[in-house]
Amino acid sequence: MLFFSYFKDLMGREVTVELKNDLAIRGTLHSVDQYLNIKLENTRVVDQDKYPHMLSVRNCFIRGSVVRYVQLPPDGVDIELLHDATRREARGG
Amino acid sequence: MATEEDSAVKEPLDLIRLSLDERIYVKLRSDRELRGKLHAYDQHLNMILGDVEEIVTTVEIDDETYEEIVWTTRRTVPFLFVRGDGVILVSPPLRTA
């Protein structure tokens, strides 16, 4: 549940989701769920010339399992909070 | 009450806990590697890394000579969430020269 909580705190921020098929989508994080499925708003594909498939798509739902990375805003991370939450989560597991 | 549990290394995930806030090396699927500072992880090996360098290794085969051309692409990202199902291994960074 650690990353679910983390992404909930990040709602409204701009992120870039890189998928396993190498497509990268930049957008505003609208919502997330326990599977880390992501809904993005105001989306733009990063390399639009290479991937013209989604030129007119502005909102999308991304299945969590197809995500490779999520590039996060550098100031969207409270490092100490993450460290503490990780230690607590790791102990519980 | 919890301090004994915190420092005990009982299972593989505890070894990763020792690397929190340290630089680590991560081998991923699709011939990718990451080097960055470990800020968070969970039992799925989802991770958040800081100051990350990603190295993608590609092998091209020359049509005529059939020789293998190995080349790497690098990029850096300030903060990155990595989904655990792509992770193969996690280690302290390897010292290369």
PDB file of C-alpha atoms in Angstrom:
ATOM      1  CA  MET A   1       0.000   0.000   0.000  1.00  0.00           C
ATOM      2  CA  LEU A   2       3.060   2.223   0.271  1.00  0.00           C
ATOM      3  CA  PHE A   3       3.161   3.354  -3.349  1.00  0.00           C
ATOM      4  CA  PHE A   4      -0.625   3.586  -3.535  1.00  0.00           C
ATOM      5  CA  SER A   5      -0.484   6.161  -0.710  1.00  0.00           C
ATOM      6  CA  TYR A   6       2.470   7.886  -2.327  1.00  0.00           C
ATOM      7  CA  PHE A   7       0.692   8.283  -5.652  1.00  0.00           C
ATOM      8  CA  LYS A   8      -2.465   9.510  -3.914  1.00  0.00           C
ATOM      9  CA  ASP A   9      -0.360  12.306  -2.401  1.00  0.00           C
ATOM     10  CA  LEU A  10       0.982  13.053  -5.872  1.00  0.00           C
ATOM     11  CA  MET A  11      -2.469  13.582  -7.459  1.00  0.00           C
ATOM     12  CA  GLY A  12      -2.651  16.801  -9.470  1.00  0.00           C
ATOM     13  CA  ARG A  13       1.065  16.797 -10.285  1.00  0.00           C
ATOM     14  CA  GLU A  14       2.643  16.404 -13.709  1.00  0.00           C
ATOM     15  CA  VAL A  15       4.280  13.048 -14.330  1.00  0.00           C
ATOM     16  CA  THR A  16       5.627  11.116 -17.289  1.00  0.00           C
ATOM     17  CA  VAL A  17       4.541   7.482 -17.475  1.00  0.00           C
ATOM     18  CA  GLU A  18       6.815   5.250 -19.518  1.00  0.00           C
ATOM     19  CA  LEU A  19       5.127   2.048 -20.641  1.00  0.00           C
ATOM     20  CA  LYS A  20       6.676  -1.332 -21.319  1.00  0.00           C
ATOM     21  CA  ASN A  21       6.099  -0.789 -25.062  1.00  0.00           C
ATOM     22  CA  ASP A  22       8.422   2.267 -24.835  1.00  0.00           C
ATOM     23  CA  LEU A  23       5.576   4.767 -25.210  1.00  0.00           C
ATOM     24  CA  ALA A  24       6.004   7.729 -22.839  1.00  0.00           C
ATOM     25  CA  ILE A  25       2.959   9.800 -21.866  1.00  0.00           C
ATOM     26  CA  ARG A  26       3.187  13.093 -20.011  1.00  0.00           C
ATOM     27  CA  GLY A  27       0.125  14.263 -18.088  1.00  0.00           C
ATOM     28  CA  THR A  28      -1.460  15.322 -14.822  1.00  0.00           C
ATOM     29  CA  LEU A  29      -1.999  12.502 -12.366  1.00  0.00           C
ATOM     30  CA  HIS A  30      -5.765  12.395 -11.935  1.00  0.00           C
ATOM     31  CA  SER A  31      -6.194   9.231  -9.898  1.00  0.00           C
ATOM     32  CA  VAL A  32      -4.627   5.954  -8.885  1.00  0.00           C
ATOM     33  CA  ASP A  33      -5.866   2.706  -7.360  1.00  0.00           C
ATOM     34  CA  GLN A  34      -4.496  -0.225  -5.346  1.00  0.00           C
ATOM     35  CA  TYR A  35      -3.198  -1.921  -8.505  1.00  0.00           C
ATOM     36  CA  LEU A  36      -1.388   1.319  -9.377  1.00  0.00           C
ATOM     37  CA  ASN A  37      -3.619   1.724 -12.412  1.00  0.00           C
ATOM     38  CA  ILE A  38      -3.243   5.388 -13.379  1.00  0.00           C
ATOM     39  CA  LYS A  39      -5.597   7.928 -14.865  1.00  0.00           C
ATOM     40  CA  LEU A  40      -3.875  10.841 -16.574  1.00  0.00           C
ATOM     41  CA  GLU A  41      -5.424  14.092 -17.760  1.00  0.00           C
ATOM     42  CA  ASN A  42      -4.271  16.598 -20.342  1.00  0.00           C
ATOM     43  CA  THR A  43      -1.956  14.027 -21.847  1.00  0.00           C
ATOM     44  CA  ARG A  44       0.664  14.453 -24.522  1.00  0.00           C
ATOM     45  CA  VAL A  45       2.789  11.673 -25.962  1.00  0.00           C
ATOM     46  CA  VAL A  46       6.465  12.493 -25.421  1.00  0.00           C
ATOM     47  CA  ASP A  47       7.799  11.625 -28.895  1.00  0.00           C
ATOM     48  CA  GLN A  48       4.738  12.564 -30.970  1.00  0.00           C
ATOM     49  CA  ASP A  49       6.413  11.995 -34.325  1.00  0.00           C
ATOM     50  CA  LYS A  50       7.461   8.492 -33.402  1.00  0.00           C
ATOM     51  CA  TYR A  51       4.128   7.553 -31.799  1.00  0.00           C
ATOM     52  CA  PRO A  52       1.296   9.338 -33.605  1.00  0.00           C
ATOM     53  CA  HIS A  53      -1.313   6.855 -32.313  1.00  0.00           C
ATOM     54  CA  MET A  54      -2.579   9.106 -29.530  1.00  0.00           C
ATOM     55  CA  LEU A  55      -2.407  12.572 -31.081  1.00  0.00           C
ATOM     56  CA  SER A  56      -5.987  13.418 -30.169  1.00  0.00           C
ATOM     57  CA  VAL A  57      -6.086  11.655 -26.807  1.00  0.00           C
ATOM     58  CA  ARG A  58      -6.157  14.021 -23.847  1.00  0.00           C
ATOM     59  CA  ASN A  59      -7.216  11.689 -21.018  1.00  0.00           C
ATOM     60  CA  CYS A  60      -6.354   8.075 -20.509  1.00  0.00           C
ATOM     61  CA  PHE A  61      -6.523   5.132 -18.154  1.00  0.00           C
ATOM     62  CA  ILE A  62      -3.304   3.149 -17.928  1.00  0.00           C
ATOM     63  CA  ARG A  63      -3.310  -0.403 -16.568  1.00  0.00           C
ATOM     64  CA  GLY A  64      -0.753  -0.630 -13.793  1.00  0.00           C
ATOM     65  CA  SER A  65       0.874  -3.763 -15.167  1.00  0.00           C
ATOM     66  CA  VAL A  66       1.971  -2.076 -18.411  1.00  0.00           C
ATOM     67  CA  VAL A  67       3.920   0.652 -16.628  1.00  0.00           C
ATOM     68  CA  ARG A  68       7.723   0.430 -16.661  1.00  0.00           C
ATOM     69  CA  TYR A  69       8.578   3.774 -15.021  1.00  0.00           C
ATOM     70  CA  VAL A  70       6.882   6.871 -13.720  1.00  0.00           C
ATOM     71  CA  GLN A  71       9.111   9.944 -13.881  1.00  0.00           C
ATOM     72  CA  LEU A  72       8.275  12.011 -10.816  1.00  0.00           C
ATOM     73  CA  PRO A  73       8.617  15.743 -10.186  1.00  0.00           C
ATOM     74  CA  PRO A  74      11.825  16.252  -8.147  1.00  0.00           C
ATOM     75  CA  ASP A  75       9.957  18.256  -5.514  1.00  0.00           C
ATOM     76  CA  GLY A  76       7.151  15.720  -5.337  1.00  0.00           C
ATOM     77  CA  VAL A  77       9.229  13.543  -3.096  1.00  0.00           C
ATOM     78  CA  ASP A  78       9.569  13.902   0.663  1.00  0.00           C
ATOM     79  CA  ILE A  79      12.572  11.627   1.032  1.00  0.00           C
ATOM     80  CA  GLU A  80      12.492  11.274   4.793  1.00  0.00           C
ATOM     81  CA  LEU A  81       8.807  10.388   4.729  1.00  0.00           C
ATOM     82  CA  LEU A  82       9.487   7.734   2.093  1.00  0.00           C
ATOM     83  CA  HIS A  83      12.349   6.236   4.095  1.00  0.00           C
ATOM     84  CA  ASP A  84      10.243   6.013   7.246  1.00  0.00           C
ATOM     85  CA  ALA A  85       7.253   4.559   5.397  1.00  0.00           C
ATOM     86  CA  THR A  86       9.493   1.984   3.719  1.00  0.00           C
ATOM     87  CA  ARG A  87      11.024   0.852   6.999  1.00  0.00           C
ATOM     88  CA  ARG A  88       7.559   0.440   8.491  1.00  0.00           C
ATOM     89  CA  GLU A  89       6.236  -1.421   5.457  1.00  0.00           C
ATOM     90  CA  ALA A  90       9.264  -3.691   5.213  1.00  0.00           C
ATOM     91  CA  ARG A  91       8.994  -4.642   8.856  1.00  0.00           C
ATOM     92  CA  GLY A  92       5.297  -5.505   8.529  1.00  0.00           C
ATOM     93  CA  GLY A  93       5.887  -7.747   5.482  1.00  0.00           C
TER      94      GLY A  93
ATOM     95  CA  MET B   1      10.154  -2.707  21.133  1.00  0.00           C
ATOM     96  CA  ALA B   2      10.698  -2.562  17.380  1.00  0.00           C
ATOM     97  CA  THR B   3      14.471  -1.908  17.233  1.00  0.00           C
ATOM     98  CA  GLU B   4      15.433  -5.590  17.330  1.00  0.00           C
ATOM     99  CA  GLU B   5      13.100  -6.290  14.405  1.00  0.00           C
ATOM    100  CA  ASP B   6      14.425  -3.299  12.463  1.00  0.00           C
ATOM    101  CA  SER B   7      18.064  -4.387  12.363  1.00  0.00           C
ATOM    102  CA  ALA B   8      17.535  -8.160  12.058  1.00  0.00           C
ATOM    103  CA  VAL B   9      18.304  -9.514   8.612  1.00  0.00           C
ATOM    104  CA  LYS B  10      16.063 -12.519   8.191  1.00  0.00           C
ATOM    105  CA  GLU B  11      14.986 -12.610   4.563  1.00  0.00           C
ATOM    106  CA  PRO B  12      16.239 -11.263   1.201  1.00  0.00           C
ATOM    107  CA  LEU B  13      14.065  -8.138   1.419  1.00  0.00           C
ATOM    108  CA  ASP B  14      15.862  -7.245   4.638  1.00  0.00           C
ATOM    109  CA  LEU B  15      19.101  -7.080   2.655  1.00  0.00           C
ATOM    110  CA  ILE B  16      17.533  -4.441   0.440  1.00  0.00           C
ATOM    111  CA  ARG B  17      16.454  -2.514   3.526  1.00  0.00           C
ATOM    112  CA  LEU B  18      20.154  -2.142   4.399  1.00  0.00           C
ATOM    113  CA  SER B  19      20.590  -0.185   1.145  1.00  0.00           C
ATOM    114  CA  LEU B  20      17.910   2.422   1.887  1.00  0.00           C
ATOM    115  CA  ASP B  21      19.255   5.915   1.202  1.00  0.00           C
ATOM    116  CA  GLU B  22      22.286   4.322  -0.477  1.00  0.00           C
ATOM    117  CA  ARG B  23      23.173   4.069  -4.128  1.00  0.00           C
ATOM    118  CA  ILE B  24      22.230   0.746  -5.692  1.00  0.00           C
ATOM    119  CA  TYR B  25      22.451  -1.078  -8.992  1.00  0.00           C
ATOM    120  CA  VAL B  26      19.275  -2.570 -10.460  1.00  0.00           C
ATOM    121  CA  LYS B  27      19.185  -5.007 -13.374  1.00  0.00           C
ATOM    122  CA  LEU B  28      15.872  -4.878 -15.245  1.00  0.00           C
ATOM    123  CA  ARG B  29      14.276  -6.856 -18.037  1.00  0.00           C
ATOM    124  CA  SER B  30      14.827  -5.770 -21.650  1.00  0.00           C
ATOM    125  CA  ASP B  31      18.590  -5.333 -21.132  1.00  0.00           C
ATOM    126  CA  ARG B  32      18.223  -2.284 -18.918  1.00  0.00           C
ATOM    127  CA  GLU B  33      20.189  -1.243 -15.866  1.00  0.00           C
ATOM    128  CA  LEU B  34      19.668   1.498 -13.358  1.00  0.00           C
ATOM    129  CA  ARG B  35      22.012   3.151 -10.899  1.00  0.00           C
ATOM    130  CA  GLY B  36      20.476   5.443  -8.353  1.00  0.00           C
ATOM    131  CA  LYS B  37      19.750   6.184  -4.718  1.00  0.00           C
ATOM    132  CA  LEU B  38      17.135   3.940  -3.158  1.00  0.00           C
ATOM    133  CA  HIS B  39      14.419   5.964  -1.439  1.00  0.00           C
ATOM    134  CA  ALA B  40      11.567   3.457  -1.182  1.00  0.00           C
ATOM    135  CA  TYR B  41      10.636  -0.101  -2.055  1.00  0.00           C
ATOM    136  CA  ASP B  42       7.970  -2.684  -1.280  1.00  0.00           C
ATOM    137  CA  GLN B  43       7.590  -6.475  -1.363  1.00  0.00           C
ATOM    138  CA  HIS B  44       6.921  -6.382  -5.127  1.00  0.00           C
ATOM    139  CA  LEU B  45      10.225  -4.573  -5.600  1.00  0.00           C
ATOM    140  CA  ASN B  46       8.422  -1.484  -6.801  1.00  0.00           C
ATOM    141  CA  MET B  47      10.991   1.238  -6.067  1.00  0.00           C
ATOM    142  CA  ILE B  48      11.557   4.942  -6.010  1.00  0.00           C
ATOM    143  CA  LEU B  49      15.085   5.944  -6.991  1.00  0.00           C
ATOM    144  CA  GLY B  50      16.746   9.356  -6.955  1.00  0.00           C
ATOM    145  CA  ASP B  51      19.423  10.719  -9.337  1.00  0.00           C
ATOM    146  CA  VAL B  52      19.030   7.723 -11.608  1.00  0.00           C
ATOM    147  CA  GLU B  53      21.106   6.759 -14.584  1.00  0.00           C
ATOM    148  CA  GLU B  54      19.458   4.298 -16.981  1.00  0.00           C
ATOM    149  CA  ILE B  55      21.612   2.230 -19.335  1.00  0.00           C
ATOM    150  CA  VAL B  56      19.887   0.464 -22.233  1.00  0.00           C
ATOM    151  CA  THR B  57      22.005  -2.111 -24.076  1.00  0.00           C
ATOM    152  CA  THR B  58      21.201  -2.882 -27.717  1.00  0.00           C
ATOM    153  CA  VAL B  59      22.765  -5.458 -30.027  1.00  0.00           C
ATOM    154  CA  GLU B  60      22.642  -4.878 -33.749  1.00  0.00           C
ATOM    155  CA  ILE B  61      23.766  -7.465 -36.272  1.00  0.00           C
ATOM    156  CA  ASP B  62      25.432  -6.141 -39.410  1.00  0.00           C
ATOM    157  CA  ASP B  63      23.629  -7.475 -42.483  1.00  0.00           C
ATOM    158  CA  GLU B  64      26.829  -8.180 -44.411  1.00  0.00           C
ATOM    159  CA  THR B  65      29.495  -9.051 -41.889  1.00  0.00           C
ATOM    160  CA  TYR B  66      27.109 -10.594 -39.328  1.00  0.00           C
ATOM    161  CA  GLU B  67      29.165  -9.020 -36.593  1.00  0.00           C
ATOM    162  CA  GLU B  68      27.396  -8.026 -33.396  1.00  0.00           C
ATOM    163  CA  ILE B  69      27.456  -4.325 -32.632  1.00  0.00           C
ATOM    164  CA  VAL B  70      26.762  -3.693 -28.976  1.00  0.00           C
ATOM    165  CA  TRP B  71      25.885  -0.155 -27.979  1.00  0.00           C
ATOM    166  CA  THR B  72      24.450   1.500 -24.921  1.00  0.00           C
ATOM    167  CA  THR B  73      22.104   4.434 -24.482  1.00  0.00           C
ATOM    168  CA  ARG B  74      22.238   6.382 -21.239  1.00  0.00           C
ATOM    169  CA  ARG B  75      19.954   8.952 -19.706  1.00  0.00           C
ATOM    170  CA  THR B  76      19.451  10.472 -16.277  1.00  0.00           C
ATOM    171  CA  VAL B  77      16.213  11.124 -14.445  1.00  0.00           C
ATOM    172  CA  PRO B  78      15.995  13.034 -11.118  1.00  0.00           C
ATOM    173  CA  PHE B  79      13.282  10.881  -9.506  1.00  0.00           C
ATOM    174  CA  LEU B  80      11.889   7.660 -10.844  1.00  0.00           C
ATOM    175  CA  PHE B  81       9.254   5.134  -9.795  1.00  0.00           C
ATOM    176  CA  VAL B  82      10.170   1.660 -11.078  1.00  0.00           C
ATOM    177  CA  ARG B  83       7.516  -1.054 -11.283  1.00  0.00           C
ATOM    178  CA  GLY B  84       8.676  -4.207  -9.547  1.00  0.00           C
ATOM    179  CA  ASP B  85       7.668  -6.728 -12.199  1.00  0.00           C
ATOM    180  CA  GLY B  86      10.528  -5.491 -14.397  1.00  0.00           C
ATOM    181  CA  VAL B  87      13.207  -5.965 -11.742  1.00  0.00           C
ATOM    182  CA  ILE B  88      15.643  -8.886 -12.023  1.00  0.00           C
ATOM    183  CA  LEU B  89      18.187  -8.066  -9.321  1.00  0.00           C
ATOM    184  CA  VAL B  90      19.196  -5.396  -6.831  1.00  0.00           C
ATOM    185  CA  SER B  91      22.751  -4.921  -5.607  1.00  0.00           C
ATOM    186  CA  PRO B  92      25.172  -2.350  -4.206  1.00  0.00           C
ATOM    187  CA  PRO B  93      26.709  -0.505  -7.163  1.00  0.00           C
ATOM    188  CA  LEU B  94      29.399  -2.441  -9.046  1.00  0.00           C
ATOM    189  CA  ARG B  95      32.709  -0.637  -9.146  1.00  0.00           C
ATOM    190  CA  THR B  96      33.781  -0.444 -12.825  1.00  0.00           C
ATOM    191  CA  ALA B  97      37.378   0.850 -13.050  1.00  0.00           C
TER     192      ALA B  97
END
